[in-house]
mmCIF file of C-alpha atoms in Angstrom:
data_model
loop_
_atom_site.group_PDB
_atom_site.id
_atom_site.type_symbol
_atom_site.label_atom_id
_atom_site.label_comp_id
_atom_site.label_asym_id
_atom_site.label_seq_id
_atom_site.Cartn_x
_atom_site.Cartn_y
_atom_site.Cartn_z
ATOM 1 C CA MET A 1 -61.274 33.252 -16.810
ATOM 2 C CA ASN A 2 -61.443 36.396 -14.677
ATOM 3 C CA ALA A 3 -62.859 39.210 -16.820
ATOM 4 C CA LYS A 4 -61.985 41.701 -14.070
ATOM 5 C CA VAL A 5 -58.296 40.961 -14.574
ATOM 6 C CA PHE A 6 -58.208 40.689 -18.365
ATOM 7 C CA ARG A 7 -59.606 43.559 -20.401
ATOM 8 C CA PHE A 8 -60.082 42.271 -23.927
ATOM 9 C CA ALA A 9 -59.680 44.226 -27.148
ATOM 10 C CA HIS A 10 -62.847 45.157 -28.995
ATOM 11 C CA ARG A 11 -61.923 42.889 -31.911
ATOM 12 C CA THR A 12 -62.143 39.770 -29.732
ATOM 13 C CA ARG A 13 -65.913 40.141 -29.937
ATOM 14 C CA LEU A 14 -65.570 39.395 -33.647
ATOM 15 C CA LEU A 15 -63.955 36.015 -33.015
ATOM 16 C CA ALA A 16 -66.181 32.955 -33.308
ATOM 17 C CA PRO A 17 -65.540 29.226 -32.949
ATOM 18 C CA SER A 18 -65.161 27.332 -36.205
ATOM 19 C CA MET A 19 -68.149 25.169 -37.079
ATOM 20 C CA ILE A 20 -65.682 22.886 -38.848
ATOM 21 C CA LEU A 21 -63.645 22.392 -35.672
ATOM 22 C CA GLU A 22 -66.800 21.758 -33.684
ATOM 23 C CA LEU A 23 -67.748 19.049 -36.178
ATOM 24 C CA MET A 24 -64.262 17.564 -35.915
ATOM 25 C CA LYS A 25 -64.926 16.946 -32.217
ATOM 26 C CA LEU A 26 -67.821 14.700 -33.249
ATOM 27 C CA MET A 27 -65.851 12.652 -35.749
ATOM 28 C CA GLY A 28 -64.919 10.103 -33.099
ATOM 29 C CA GLN A 29 -68.565 9.490 -32.220
ATOM 30 C CA PRO A 30 -69.181 5.769 -32.798
ATOM 31 C CA GLY A 31 -70.997 5.073 -36.050
ATOM 32 C CA LEU A 32 -71.222 8.698 -37.192
ATOM 33 C CA VAL A 33 -70.820 9.110 -40.948
ATOM 34 C CA SER A 34 -68.889 12.364 -41.250
ATOM 35 C CA LEU A 35 -69.816 14.168 -44.451
ATOM 36 C CA GLY A 36 -69.261 17.581 -42.896
ATOM 37 C CA GLY A 37 -65.546 17.939 -42.314
ATOM 38 C CA GLY A 38 -63.116 19.404 -44.815
ATOM 39 C CA LEU A 39 -60.232 17.120 -43.884
ATOM 40 C CA PRO A 40 -58.226 15.288 -46.531
ATOM 41 C CA SER A 41 -58.206 11.507 -46.355
ATOM 42 C CA ALA A 42 -55.649 10.258 -43.827
ATOM 43 C CA ASP A 43 -55.549 6.996 -45.782
ATOM 44 C CA GLY A 44 -53.891 8.943 -48.582
ATOM 45 C CA PHE A 45 -51.129 10.547 -46.528
ATOM 46 C CA PRO A 46 -47.606 9.597 -47.730
ATOM 47 C CA SER A 47 -46.681 8.426 -44.243
ATOM 48 C CA GLU A 48 -43.812 6.132 -45.221
ATOM 49 C CA ALA A 49 -42.321 8.736 -47.549
ATOM 50 C CA VAL A 50 -42.506 11.345 -44.778
ATOM 51 C CA ARG A 51 -40.828 8.928 -42.348
ATOM 52 C CA GLU A 52 -37.996 8.287 -44.788
ATOM 53 C CA ALA A 53 -37.612 11.991 -45.583
ATOM 54 C CA SER A 54 -37.516 12.842 -41.877
ATOM 55 C CA HIS A 55 -34.763 10.277 -41.352
ATOM 56 C CA ARG A 56 -32.708 11.661 -44.237
ATOM 57 C CA VAL A 57 -33.129 15.243 -43.061
ATOM 58 C CA LEU A 58 -32.167 14.518 -39.458
ATOM 59 C CA THR A 59 -29.240 12.412 -40.626
ATOM 60 C CA GLN A 60 -27.875 14.787 -43.251
ATOM 61 C CA HIS A 61 -28.964 18.246 -42.017
ATOM 62 C CA PRO A 62 -29.738 17.979 -38.280
ATOM 63 C CA ARG A 63 -28.251 21.309 -37.235
ATOM 64 C CA GLU A 64 -29.865 23.293 -40.040
ATOM 65 C CA ALA A 65 -33.270 21.581 -39.798
ATOM 66 C CA LEU A 66 -33.572 22.229 -36.061
ATOM 67 C CA GLN A 67 -32.348 25.833 -36.208
ATOM 68 C CA TYR A 68 -34.101 29.117 -36.945
ATOM 69 C CA THR A 69 -34.300 30.039 -40.622
ATOM 70 C CA THR A 70 -35.215 33.116 -42.637
ATOM 71 C CA THR A 71 -38.750 34.453 -42.438
ATOM 72 C CA GLU A 72 -39.207 34.008 -46.187
ATOM 73 C CA GLY A 73 -38.502 30.270 -45.905
ATOM 74 C CA LEU A 74 -35.887 27.963 -47.410
ATOM 75 C CA LEU A 75 -34.682 29.327 -50.736
ATOM 76 C CA ALA A 76 -34.708 25.904 -52.403
ATOM 77 C CA LEU A 77 -38.335 25.343 -51.363
ATOM 78 C CA ARG A 78 -39.319 28.774 -52.663
ATOM 79 C CA GLU A 79 -37.550 28.011 -55.929
ATOM 80 C CA TRP A 80 -39.531 24.779 -56.233
ATOM 81 C CA VAL A 81 -42.812 26.659 -55.679
ATOM 82 C CA ALA A 82 -41.865 29.283 -58.276
ATOM 83 C CA ALA A 83 -40.964 26.626 -60.845
ATOM 84 C CA ARG A 84 -44.153 24.653 -60.197
ATOM 85 C CA LEU A 85 -46.363 27.724 -60.587
ATOM 86 C CA SER A 86 -44.512 28.771 -63.735
ATOM 87 C CA GLN A 87 -45.397 25.378 -65.229
ATOM 88 C CA ARG A 88 -49.048 26.170 -64.492
ATOM 89 C CA GLY A 89 -48.888 29.501 -66.288
ATOM 90 C CA LEU A 90 -48.067 31.850 -63.403
ATOM 91 C CA ALA A 91 -44.536 33.136 -64.000
ATOM 92 C CA VAL A 92 -43.018 34.100 -60.643
ATOM 93 C CA GLN A 93 -39.603 34.340 -59.020
ATOM 94 C CA ALA A 94 -38.523 32.749 -55.758
ATOM 95 C CA SER A 95 -38.098 36.273 -54.390
ATOM 96 C CA GLN A 96 -41.895 36.678 -54.568
ATOM 97 C CA VAL A 97 -42.620 33.525 -52.530
ATOM 98 C CA LEU A 98 -43.212 33.521 -48.770
ATOM 99 C CA ILE A 99 -43.507 30.152 -47.011
ATOM 100 C CA THR A 100 -46.407 30.289 -44.545
ATOM 101 C CA SER A 101 -47.778 28.074 -41.803
ATOM 102 C CA GLY A 102 -50.534 26.793 -44.062
ATOM 103 C CA SER A 103 -52.493 28.973 -46.454
ATOM 104 C CA GLN A 104 -54.716 29.914 -43.511
ATOM 105 C CA GLN A 105 -51.847 31.986 -42.155
ATOM 106 C CA GLY A 106 -51.574 33.591 -45.567
ATOM 107 C CA LEU A 107 -55.174 34.749 -45.241
ATOM 108 C CA ASP A 108 -54.456 36.213 -41.821
ATOM 109 C CA LEU A 109 -51.312 38.028 -42.971
ATOM 110 C CA VAL A 110 -53.042 39.523 -46.005
ATOM 111 C CA ALA A 111 -55.988 40.603 -43.863
ATOM 112 C CA LYS A 112 -53.629 42.180 -41.345
ATOM 113 C CA MET A 113 -51.945 44.098 -44.152
ATOM 114 C CA LEU A 114 -55.061 45.269 -46.049
ATOM 115 C CA LEU A 115 -58.057 45.395 -43.720
ATOM 116 C CA GLU A 116 -59.127 47.700 -40.915
ATOM 117 C CA ASN A 117 -62.230 49.254 -39.461
ATOM 118 C CA GLY A 118 -64.206 51.103 -42.120
ATOM 119 C CA THR A 119 -62.880 49.089 -45.057
ATOM 120 C CA GLN A 120 -64.520 46.397 -47.164
ATOM 121 C CA VAL A 121 -63.387 43.018 -48.431
ATOM 122 C CA ALA A 122 -65.361 41.326 -51.203
ATOM 123 C CA VAL A 123 -66.001 37.585 -51.205
ATOM 124 C CA GLU A 124 -67.859 35.079 -53.333
ATOM 125 C CA ALA A 125 -71.314 33.934 -52.261
ATOM 126 C CA PRO A 126 -70.835 31.351 -50.878
ATOM 127 C CA THR A 127 -67.175 31.407 -49.855
ATOM 128 C CA TYR A 128 -64.688 29.584 -47.654
ATOM 129 C CA LEU A 129 -65.771 29.793 -44.019
ATOM 130 C CA GLY A 130 -62.175 29.993 -42.788
ATOM 131 C CA ALA A 131 -61.580 33.137 -44.829
ATOM 132 C CA LEU A 132 -64.538 34.886 -43.209
ATOM 133 C CA GLN A 133 -63.087 33.940 -39.823
ATOM 134 C CA ALA A 134 -59.631 35.190 -40.819
ATOM 135 C CA PHE A 135 -60.995 38.539 -42.004
ATOM 136 C CA ALA A 136 -63.351 39.175 -39.076
ATOM 137 C CA PRO A 137 -60.849 40.311 -36.392
ATOM 138 C CA TYR A 138 -59.607 43.115 -38.637
ATOM 139 C CA GLU A 139 -63.057 44.736 -38.511
ATOM 140 C CA ALA A 140 -63.620 45.119 -42.251
ATOM 141 C CA ASP A 141 -67.097 44.748 -43.705
ATOM 142 C CA ALA A 142 -67.352 41.603 -45.856
ATOM 143 C CA ILE A 143 -69.507 42.203 -48.925
ATOM 144 C CA GLU A 144 -70.684 39.606 -51.430
ATOM 145 C CA ALA A 145 -69.824 39.602 -55.119
ATOM 146 C CA ALA A 146 -72.659 38.654 -57.448
ATOM 147 C CA CYS A 147 -72.007 35.096 -58.658
ATOM 148 C CA ASP A 148 -73.446 32.418 -60.908
ATOM 149 C CA ASP A 149 -72.462 28.770 -61.292
ATOM 150 C CA ALA A 150 -69.226 29.816 -63.028
ATOM 151 C CA GLY A 151 -68.077 32.211 -60.309
ATOM 152 C CA PRO A 152 -68.147 35.999 -59.837
ATOM 153 C CA LEU A 153 -69.873 37.942 -62.607
ATOM 154 C CA PRO A 154 -67.317 40.272 -64.254
ATOM 155 C CA GLU A 155 -70.013 42.750 -65.308
ATOM 156 C CA ARG A 156 -71.058 43.125 -61.651
ATOM 157 C CA LEU A 157 -67.595 43.693 -60.173
ATOM 158 C CA ALA A 158 -68.117 47.452 -60.434
ATOM 159 C CA GLU A 159 -70.452 47.063 -57.455
ATOM 160 C CA LEU A 160 -67.369 46.234 -55.368
ATOM 161 C CA ALA A 161 -65.556 49.502 -56.087
ATOM 162 C CA GLY A 162 -63.544 50.623 -53.094
ATOM 163 C CA ALA A 163 -63.093 47.164 -51.589
ATOM 164 C CA ARG A 164 -59.560 46.419 -50.422
ATOM 165 C CA ALA A 165 -59.603 43.054 -52.222
ATOM 166 C CA LEU A 166 -61.786 40.431 -53.878
ATOM 167 C CA TYR A 167 -61.199 36.988 -52.379
ATOM 168 C CA LEU A 168 -61.497 34.091 -54.863
ATOM 169 C CA LEU A 169 -61.230 30.288 -54.851
ATOM 170 C CA PRO A 170 -61.185 29.550 -58.589
ATOM 171 C CA ASN A 171 -60.427 25.810 -58.432
ATOM 172 C CA PHE A 172 -62.967 23.307 -57.054
ATOM 173 C CA GLN A 173 -64.169 25.864 -54.570
ATOM 174 C CA ASN A 174 -64.888 25.172 -50.943
ATOM 175 C CA PRO A 175 -67.858 24.850 -50.503
ATOM 176 C CA THR A 176 -69.448 24.560 -53.973
ATOM 177 C CA GLY A 177 -66.853 22.465 -55.805
ATOM 178 C CA ARG A 178 -67.164 24.657 -58.903
ATOM 179 C CA CYS A 179 -64.226 25.663 -61.084
ATOM 180 C CA ILE A 180 -64.061 29.074 -62.797
ATOM 181 C CA PRO A 181 -63.629 28.609 -66.589
ATOM 182 C CA HIS A 182 -60.651 30.127 -68.395
ATOM 183 C CA ALA A 183 -62.645 32.840 -70.172
ATOM 184 C CA ARG A 184 -64.257 33.970 -66.904
ATOM 185 C CA ARG A 185 -60.834 34.159 -65.237
ATOM 186 C CA VAL A 186 -59.555 36.424 -67.988
ATOM 187 C CA GLN A 187 -62.646 38.636 -67.680
ATOM 188 C CA ILE A 188 -62.404 38.880 -63.888
ATOM 189 C CA ALA A 189 -58.734 39.830 -64.072
ATOM 190 C CA ALA A 190 -59.367 42.429 -66.782
ATOM 191 C CA GLN A 191 -62.242 44.038 -64.913
ATOM 192 C CA ALA A 192 -60.345 44.032 -61.617
ATOM 193 C CA ARG A 193 -57.352 45.625 -63.330
ATOM 194 C CA SER A 194 -59.511 48.358 -64.840
ATOM 195 C CA MET A 195 -61.016 49.102 -61.410
ATOM 196 C CA GLY A 196 -57.802 48.816 -59.430
ATOM 197 C CA LEU A 197 -59.428 46.071 -57.344
ATOM 198 C CA PRO A 198 -56.762 43.776 -55.836
ATOM 199 C CA LEU A 199 -57.384 40.040 -56.040
ATOM 200 C CA LEU A 200 -56.650 37.467 -53.349
ATOM 201 C CA GLU A 201 -56.574 34.061 -55.047
ATOM 202 C CA ASP A 202 -56.698 31.018 -52.764
ATOM 203 C CA ASP A 203 -55.826 27.707 -54.423
ATOM 204 C CA PRO A 204 -55.640 24.749 -52.012
ATOM 205 C CA TYR A 205 -57.503 22.348 -54.332
ATOM 206 C CA GLY A 206 -56.010 23.058 -57.771
ATOM 207 C CA ASP A 207 -54.079 19.773 -57.912
ATOM 208 C CA LEU A 208 -57.135 17.674 -57.002
ATOM 209 C CA TRP A 209 -58.603 17.498 -60.529
ATOM 210 C CA PHE A 210 -60.153 14.289 -61.850
ATOM 211 C CA ASP A 211 -60.224 14.547 -65.657
ATOM 212 C CA GLN A 212 -58.112 17.538 -66.639
ATOM 213 C CA PRO A 213 -56.208 20.249 -64.763
ATOM 214 C CA PRO A 214 -57.877 23.624 -64.294
ATOM 215 C CA ALA A 215 -57.012 26.712 -66.302
ATOM 216 C CA ALA A 216 -54.058 28.915 -65.389
ATOM 217 C CA PRO A 217 -54.519 30.919 -62.184
ATOM 218 C CA VAL A 218 -56.376 34.207 -62.300
ATOM 219 C CA ALA A 219 -53.111 35.734 -61.084
ATOM 220 C CA ALA A 220 -51.529 34.822 -64.428
ATOM 221 C CA HIS A 221 -53.750 37.449 -66.066
ATOM 222 C CA TRP A 222 -52.981 40.219 -63.551
ATOM 223 C CA PRO A 223 -49.861 39.259 -61.578
ATOM 224 C CA GLU A 224 -49.103 42.773 -60.390
ATOM 225 C CA GLY A 225 -52.538 43.070 -58.743
ATOM 226 C CA THR A 226 -52.985 39.588 -57.281
ATOM 227 C CA ILE A 227 -51.816 37.781 -54.156
ATOM 228 C CA TYR A 228 -51.827 34.018 -54.729
ATOM 229 C CA LEU A 229 -52.047 31.511 -51.864
ATOM 230 C CA GLY A 230 -51.185 27.823 -52.104
ATOM 231 C CA SER A 231 -50.863 24.941 -49.679
ATOM 232 C CA PHE A 232 -49.161 21.597 -49.119
ATOM 233 C CA SER A 233 -51.998 20.511 -46.813
ATOM 234 C CA LYS A 234 -54.199 18.900 -49.458
ATOM 235 C CA VAL A 235 -51.385 17.526 -51.653
ATOM 236 C CA LEU A 236 -49.151 16.100 -48.878
ATOM 237 C CA ALA A 237 -50.509 16.382 -45.334
ATOM 238 C CA PRO A 238 -52.071 19.196 -43.269
ATOM 239 C CA GLY A 239 -50.057 18.307 -40.168
ATOM 240 C CA LEU A 240 -46.952 19.687 -41.871
ATOM 241 C CA ARG A 241 -48.611 23.132 -41.723
ATOM 242 C CA LEU A 242 -46.921 24.582 -44.777
ATOM 243 C CA GLY A 243 -48.293 26.841 -47.475
ATOM 244 C CA TYR A 244 -47.089 29.803 -49.483
ATOM 245 C CA ALA A 245 -48.034 33.315 -50.539
ATOM 246 C CA VAL A 246 -46.921 34.727 -53.891
ATOM 247 C CA SER A 247 -47.197 38.471 -54.379
ATOM 248 C CA PRO A 248 -45.685 41.495 -56.139
ATOM 249 C CA LEU A 249 -42.445 42.508 -54.442
ATOM 250 C CA PRO A 250 -43.699 45.610 -52.552
ATOM 251 C CA VAL A 251 -46.540 43.513 -51.129
ATOM 252 C CA HIS A 252 -44.203 40.586 -50.476
ATOM 253 C CA ASP A 253 -41.934 42.730 -48.319
ATOM 254 C CA LEU A 254 -44.843 43.785 -46.099
ATOM 255 C CA LEU A 255 -46.084 40.205 -45.798
ATOM 256 C CA VAL A 256 -42.604 39.104 -44.715
ATOM 257 C CA GLN A 257 -42.574 41.775 -42.013
ATOM 258 C CA ALA A 258 -46.045 40.770 -40.842
ATOM 259 C CA LYS A 259 -45.037 37.104 -40.656
ATOM 260 C CA GLN A 260 -41.825 37.913 -38.829
ATOM 261 C CA ALA A 261 -43.858 39.666 -36.157
ATOM 262 C CA ALA A 262 -46.308 36.755 -35.979
ATOM 263 C CA ASP A 263 -44.077 33.656 -35.745
ATOM 264 C CA MET A 264 -40.589 34.463 -37.114
ATOM 265 C CA HIS A 265 -40.856 31.709 -39.733
ATOM 266 C CA SER A 266 -42.644 28.468 -40.502
ATOM 267 C CA SER A 267 -41.217 25.236 -39.102
ATOM 268 C CA THR A 268 -37.687 24.740 -40.398
ATOM 269 C CA LEU A 269 -37.938 20.986 -39.887
ATOM 270 C CA ALA A 270 -41.203 20.760 -41.830
ATOM 271 C CA GLN A 271 -39.697 22.802 -44.664
ATOM 272 C CA TYR A 272 -36.680 20.495 -44.900
ATOM 273 C CA ILE A 273 -38.922 17.422 -44.881
ATOM 274 C CA VAL A 274 -41.211 18.781 -47.605
ATOM 275 C CA LEU A 275 -38.245 19.893 -49.703
ATOM 276 C CA ASP A 276 -36.708 16.421 -49.405
ATOM 277 C CA LEU A 277 -40.012 14.829 -50.460
ATOM 278 C CA LEU A 278 -40.337 17.104 -53.471
ATOM 279 C CA ARG A 279 -36.756 16.432 -54.568
ATOM 280 C CA THR A 280 -37.468 12.689 -54.727
ATOM 281 C CA GLY A 281 -40.030 13.373 -57.464
ATOM 282 C CA MET A 282 -42.772 11.544 -55.558
ATOM 283 C CA LEU A 283 -45.386 14.288 -55.724
ATOM 284 C CA ASP A 284 -46.941 13.663 -59.131
ATOM 285 C CA GLY A 285 -47.325 9.926 -58.548
ATOM 286 C CA HIS A 286 -48.734 10.589 -55.098
ATOM 287 C CA LEU A 287 -51.225 13.071 -56.544
ATOM 288 C CA ASP A 288 -52.359 10.471 -59.077
ATOM 289 C CA ASP A 289 -53.193 8.155 -56.162
ATOM 290 C CA VAL A 290 -55.014 10.923 -54.279
ATOM 291 C CA ARG A 291 -57.075 11.810 -57.353
ATOM 292 C CA ILE A 292 -58.111 8.186 -57.827
ATOM 293 C CA ARG A 293 -59.149 7.982 -54.166
ATOM 294 C CA TYR A 294 -61.195 11.178 -54.321
ATOM 295 C CA ARG A 295 -62.741 10.306 -57.668
ATOM 296 C CA ILE A 296 -64.036 7.062 -56.148
ATOM 297 C CA GLY A 297 -65.552 9.067 -53.286
ATOM 298 C CA ARG A 298 -67.021 11.627 -55.703
ATOM 299 C CA ASP A 299 -68.621 8.909 -57.811
ATOM 300 C CA ALA A 300 -69.999 7.139 -54.736
ATOM 301 C CA MET A 301 -71.595 10.337 -53.484
ATOM 302 C CA ALA A 302 -73.022 11.193 -56.912
ATOM 303 C CA GLN A 303 -74.610 7.745 -57.109
ATOM 304 C CA ALA A 304 -75.959 7.914 -53.557
ATOM 305 C CA LEU A 305 -77.467 11.349 -54.130
ATOM 306 C CA HIS A 306 -79.098 10.169 -57.350
ATOM 307 C CA THR A 307 -80.481 7.080 -55.631
ATOM 308 C CA HIS A 308 -81.806 8.717 -52.479
ATOM 309 C CA MET A 309 -82.246 12.460 -53.078
ATOM 310 C CA ARG A 310 -82.952 13.128 -56.743
ATOM 311 C CA ASP A 311 -86.507 14.219 -55.889
ATOM 312 C CA LEU A 312 -85.437 16.168 -52.784
ATOM 313 C CA ALA A 313 -82.482 18.329 -53.762
ATOM 314 C CA THR A 314 -80.320 19.762 -56.530
ATOM 315 C CA TRP A 315 -76.540 19.634 -56.928
ATOM 316 C CA GLN A 316 -73.728 19.777 -59.469
ATOM 317 C CA ILE A 317 -71.159 16.991 -59.777
ATOM 318 C CA PRO A 318 -67.692 18.507 -59.155
ATOM 319 C CA ASP A 319 -64.759 17.841 -61.487
ATOM 320 C CA GLY A 320 -62.269 17.875 -58.623
ATOM 321 C CA GLY A 321 -61.741 18.860 -55.019
ATOM 322 C CA MET A 322 -63.548 17.340 -52.051
ATOM 323 C CA PHE A 323 -67.088 18.725 -51.911
ATOM 324 C CA PHE A 324 -70.664 18.635 -53.165
ATOM 325 C CA TRP A 325 -72.940 21.650 -52.626
ATOM 326 C CA MET A 326 -76.565 20.607 -52.287
ATOM 327 C CA THR A 327 -79.716 22.732 -52.195
ATOM 328 C CA LEU A 328 -82.646 21.303 -50.234
ATOM 329 C CA PRO A 329 -86.295 22.438 -50.415
ATOM 330 C CA PRO A 330 -86.682 26.039 -49.174
ATOM 331 C CA GLN A 331 -88.639 25.008 -46.070
ATOM 332 C CA ILE A 332 -85.634 23.048 -44.756
ATOM 333 C CA ASP A 333 -83.262 24.895 -42.410
ATOM 334 C CA SER A 334 -80.101 22.796 -42.580
ATOM 335 C CA ALA A 335 -78.570 24.324 -39.431
ATOM 336 C CA SER A 336 -81.656 23.512 -37.364
ATOM 337 C CA LEU A 337 -81.714 20.008 -38.830
ATOM 338 C CA LEU A 338 -78.064 19.227 -38.039
ATOM 339 C CA PRO A 339 -78.432 18.106 -34.378
ATOM 340 C CA LEU A 340 -81.134 15.656 -35.436
ATOM 341 C CA ALA A 341 -78.993 14.453 -38.342
ATOM 342 C CA ILE A 342 -76.134 13.708 -35.957
ATOM 343 C CA LYS A 343 -78.509 11.693 -33.769
ATOM 344 C CA HIS A 344 -79.405 9.731 -36.912
ATOM 345 C CA GLY A 345 -75.735 9.028 -37.602
ATOM 346 C CA VAL A 346 -74.688 11.548 -40.255
ATOM 347 C CA SER A 347 -73.085 14.996 -40.186
ATOM 348 C CA TYR A 348 -72.783 17.737 -42.798
ATOM 349 C CA LEU A 349 -71.958 21.426 -42.796
ATOM 350 C CA PRO A 350 -74.916 23.853 -43.023
ATOM 351 C CA GLY A 351 -74.645 26.131 -46.028
ATOM 352 C CA ALA A 352 -75.495 29.328 -44.158
ATOM 353 C CA ALA A 353 -72.027 29.322 -42.559
ATOM 354 C CA PHE A 354 -70.411 30.056 -45.932
ATOM 355 C CA PHE A 355 -72.087 33.407 -46.578
ATOM 356 C CA ALA A 356 -70.974 36.853 -45.477
ATOM 357 C CA ARG A 357 -74.393 38.512 -45.702
ATOM 358 C CA ASN A 358 -77.267 36.626 -47.323
ATOM 359 C CA PRO A 359 -77.156 32.994 -46.184
ATOM 360 C CA MET A 360 -78.806 30.073 -47.960
ATOM 361 C CA ARG A 361 -80.412 28.267 -45.049
ATOM 362 C CA ASN A 362 -81.493 25.301 -47.159
ATOM 363 C CA ALA A 363 -78.016 24.441 -48.497
ATOM 364 C CA VAL A 364 -75.482 21.913 -47.213
ATOM 365 C CA ARG A 365 -71.867 21.093 -47.958
ATOM 366 C CA LEU A 366 -71.038 17.397 -48.213
ATOM 367 C CA SER A 367 -67.489 16.021 -48.251
ATOM 368 C CA PHE A 368 -66.575 12.782 -50.019
ATOM 369 C CA ALA A 369 -62.898 12.821 -48.981
ATOM 370 C CA THR A 370 -62.746 10.802 -45.777
ATOM 371 C CA GLU A 371 -65.509 8.177 -45.773
ATOM 372 C CA SER A 372 -65.636 4.910 -47.733
ATOM 373 C CA PRO A 373 -68.120 4.521 -50.613
ATOM 374 C CA ALA A 374 -70.291 2.257 -48.463
ATOM 375 C CA ARG A 375 -70.412 4.745 -45.601
ATOM 376 C CA ILE A 376 -71.059 7.626 -48.002
ATOM 377 C CA ALA A 377 -74.100 5.720 -49.283
ATOM 378 C CA GLN A 378 -75.173 5.012 -45.704
ATOM 379 C CA GLY A 379 -74.864 8.662 -44.701
ATOM 380 C CA VAL A 380 -76.697 10.027 -47.739
ATOM 381 C CA ALA A 381 -79.500 7.502 -47.225
ATOM 382 C CA ALA A 382 -79.840 8.568 -43.577
ATOM 383 C CA LEU A 383 -79.913 12.235 -44.552
ATOM 384 C CA ALA A 384 -82.527 11.609 -47.245
ATOM 385 C CA LYS A 385 -84.721 9.730 -44.784
ATOM 386 C CA LEU A 386 -84.480 12.588 -42.296
ATOM 387 C CA VAL A 387 -85.296 15.245 -44.919
ATOM 388 C CA ARG A 388 -88.335 13.270 -46.080
ATOM 389 C CA HIS A 389 -89.528 12.842 -42.507
ATOM 390 C CA THR A 390 -89.077 16.572 -41.843
ATOM 391 C CA LEU A 391 -90.997 17.571 -44.966
ATOM 392 C CA THR A 392 -93.811 15.166 -44.081
ATOM 393 C CA ALA A 393 -93.995 16.536 -40.544
ATOM 394 C CA GLN A 394 -94.052 20.117 -41.810
ATOM 395 C CA SER A 395 -96.783 19.246 -44.291
ATOM 396 C CA GLY A 396 -98.874 17.703 -41.518
ATOM 397 C CA GLN A 397 -98.478 20.762 -39.322
ATOM 398 C CA ALA A 398 -99.555 23.037 -42.168
ATOM 399 C CA GLN A 399 -102.834 21.178 -42.663
#
């Protein structure tokens, strides 16, 4: 690229390649046990149902499905989203729903609307790496909310006064896997309301529970001050690239305008296909199958960690989602260790990538979504062996 021809905007210096995408490039490496990616299991995709839905759509609605549509998205799909969320305790109207190209686009649109140079956006510590990347080009300063194992501390939210929003993942968070309890959700919403601190609630994993569904969304306790993002990527398939943003009407109108400028609308064909799938009533049965698949992976990873790493690390067993968050001894730098881990046949995501300011360099995120139980055990065993070897080598150097 000729830098003398193209003069780039200042904000391009804030763009950075995704560590997740870089790891995805390695997934085809022969023999590599991939515990680092955040992909859903392709074995659980409803491929045959999508094929049949595509055939019906292109047979019954070919002209409409291949044409432009409204920026807001298909009304019937928005009505389905509104009804589904109302069942979960978040009463909304279809007029508040915007269909997006995945919830990642929702993050970008909200950031475009709220953030600019000299502003702040508050995030959990740790938080979703993709959100930090979505916020960065808009030049806001990301600050960290004080958290414990149950999520942000309501009594410490006053420290975030003036922030344009607090970004939350209440359900089976990426990367920690933790779920904010009902009482904490009520407290967070009440404190945010009293401060006038808008909430951005991201919920891609809420349907991936193993024993019981999570509490009602935080947005249910302060709907007029919360933007809620959801996705079909984890419950159907990410290749469809469909999500949704639910917001108060004045905010909704601005988000629609921002999306119209960005891409006019999300894929009409994908919307018709997803709507057809949902109308068949297949979703709940499909989700039962996905939960069983992920529970098996969760249990396999819990057993492997107990077998190989109980004296090396600490972790909590998640009640849903796709991830374990593991803390290694403080002398281990997980980012520095990663290239060696890949050579030994296992990948993970270093924990430092998930922090806006104060990274935990001895933490790792492990995914149990895509590998078989046997390969999960193989990967954890390889990682444990490498950590032991590293600690032994460090001990020898210190003597």
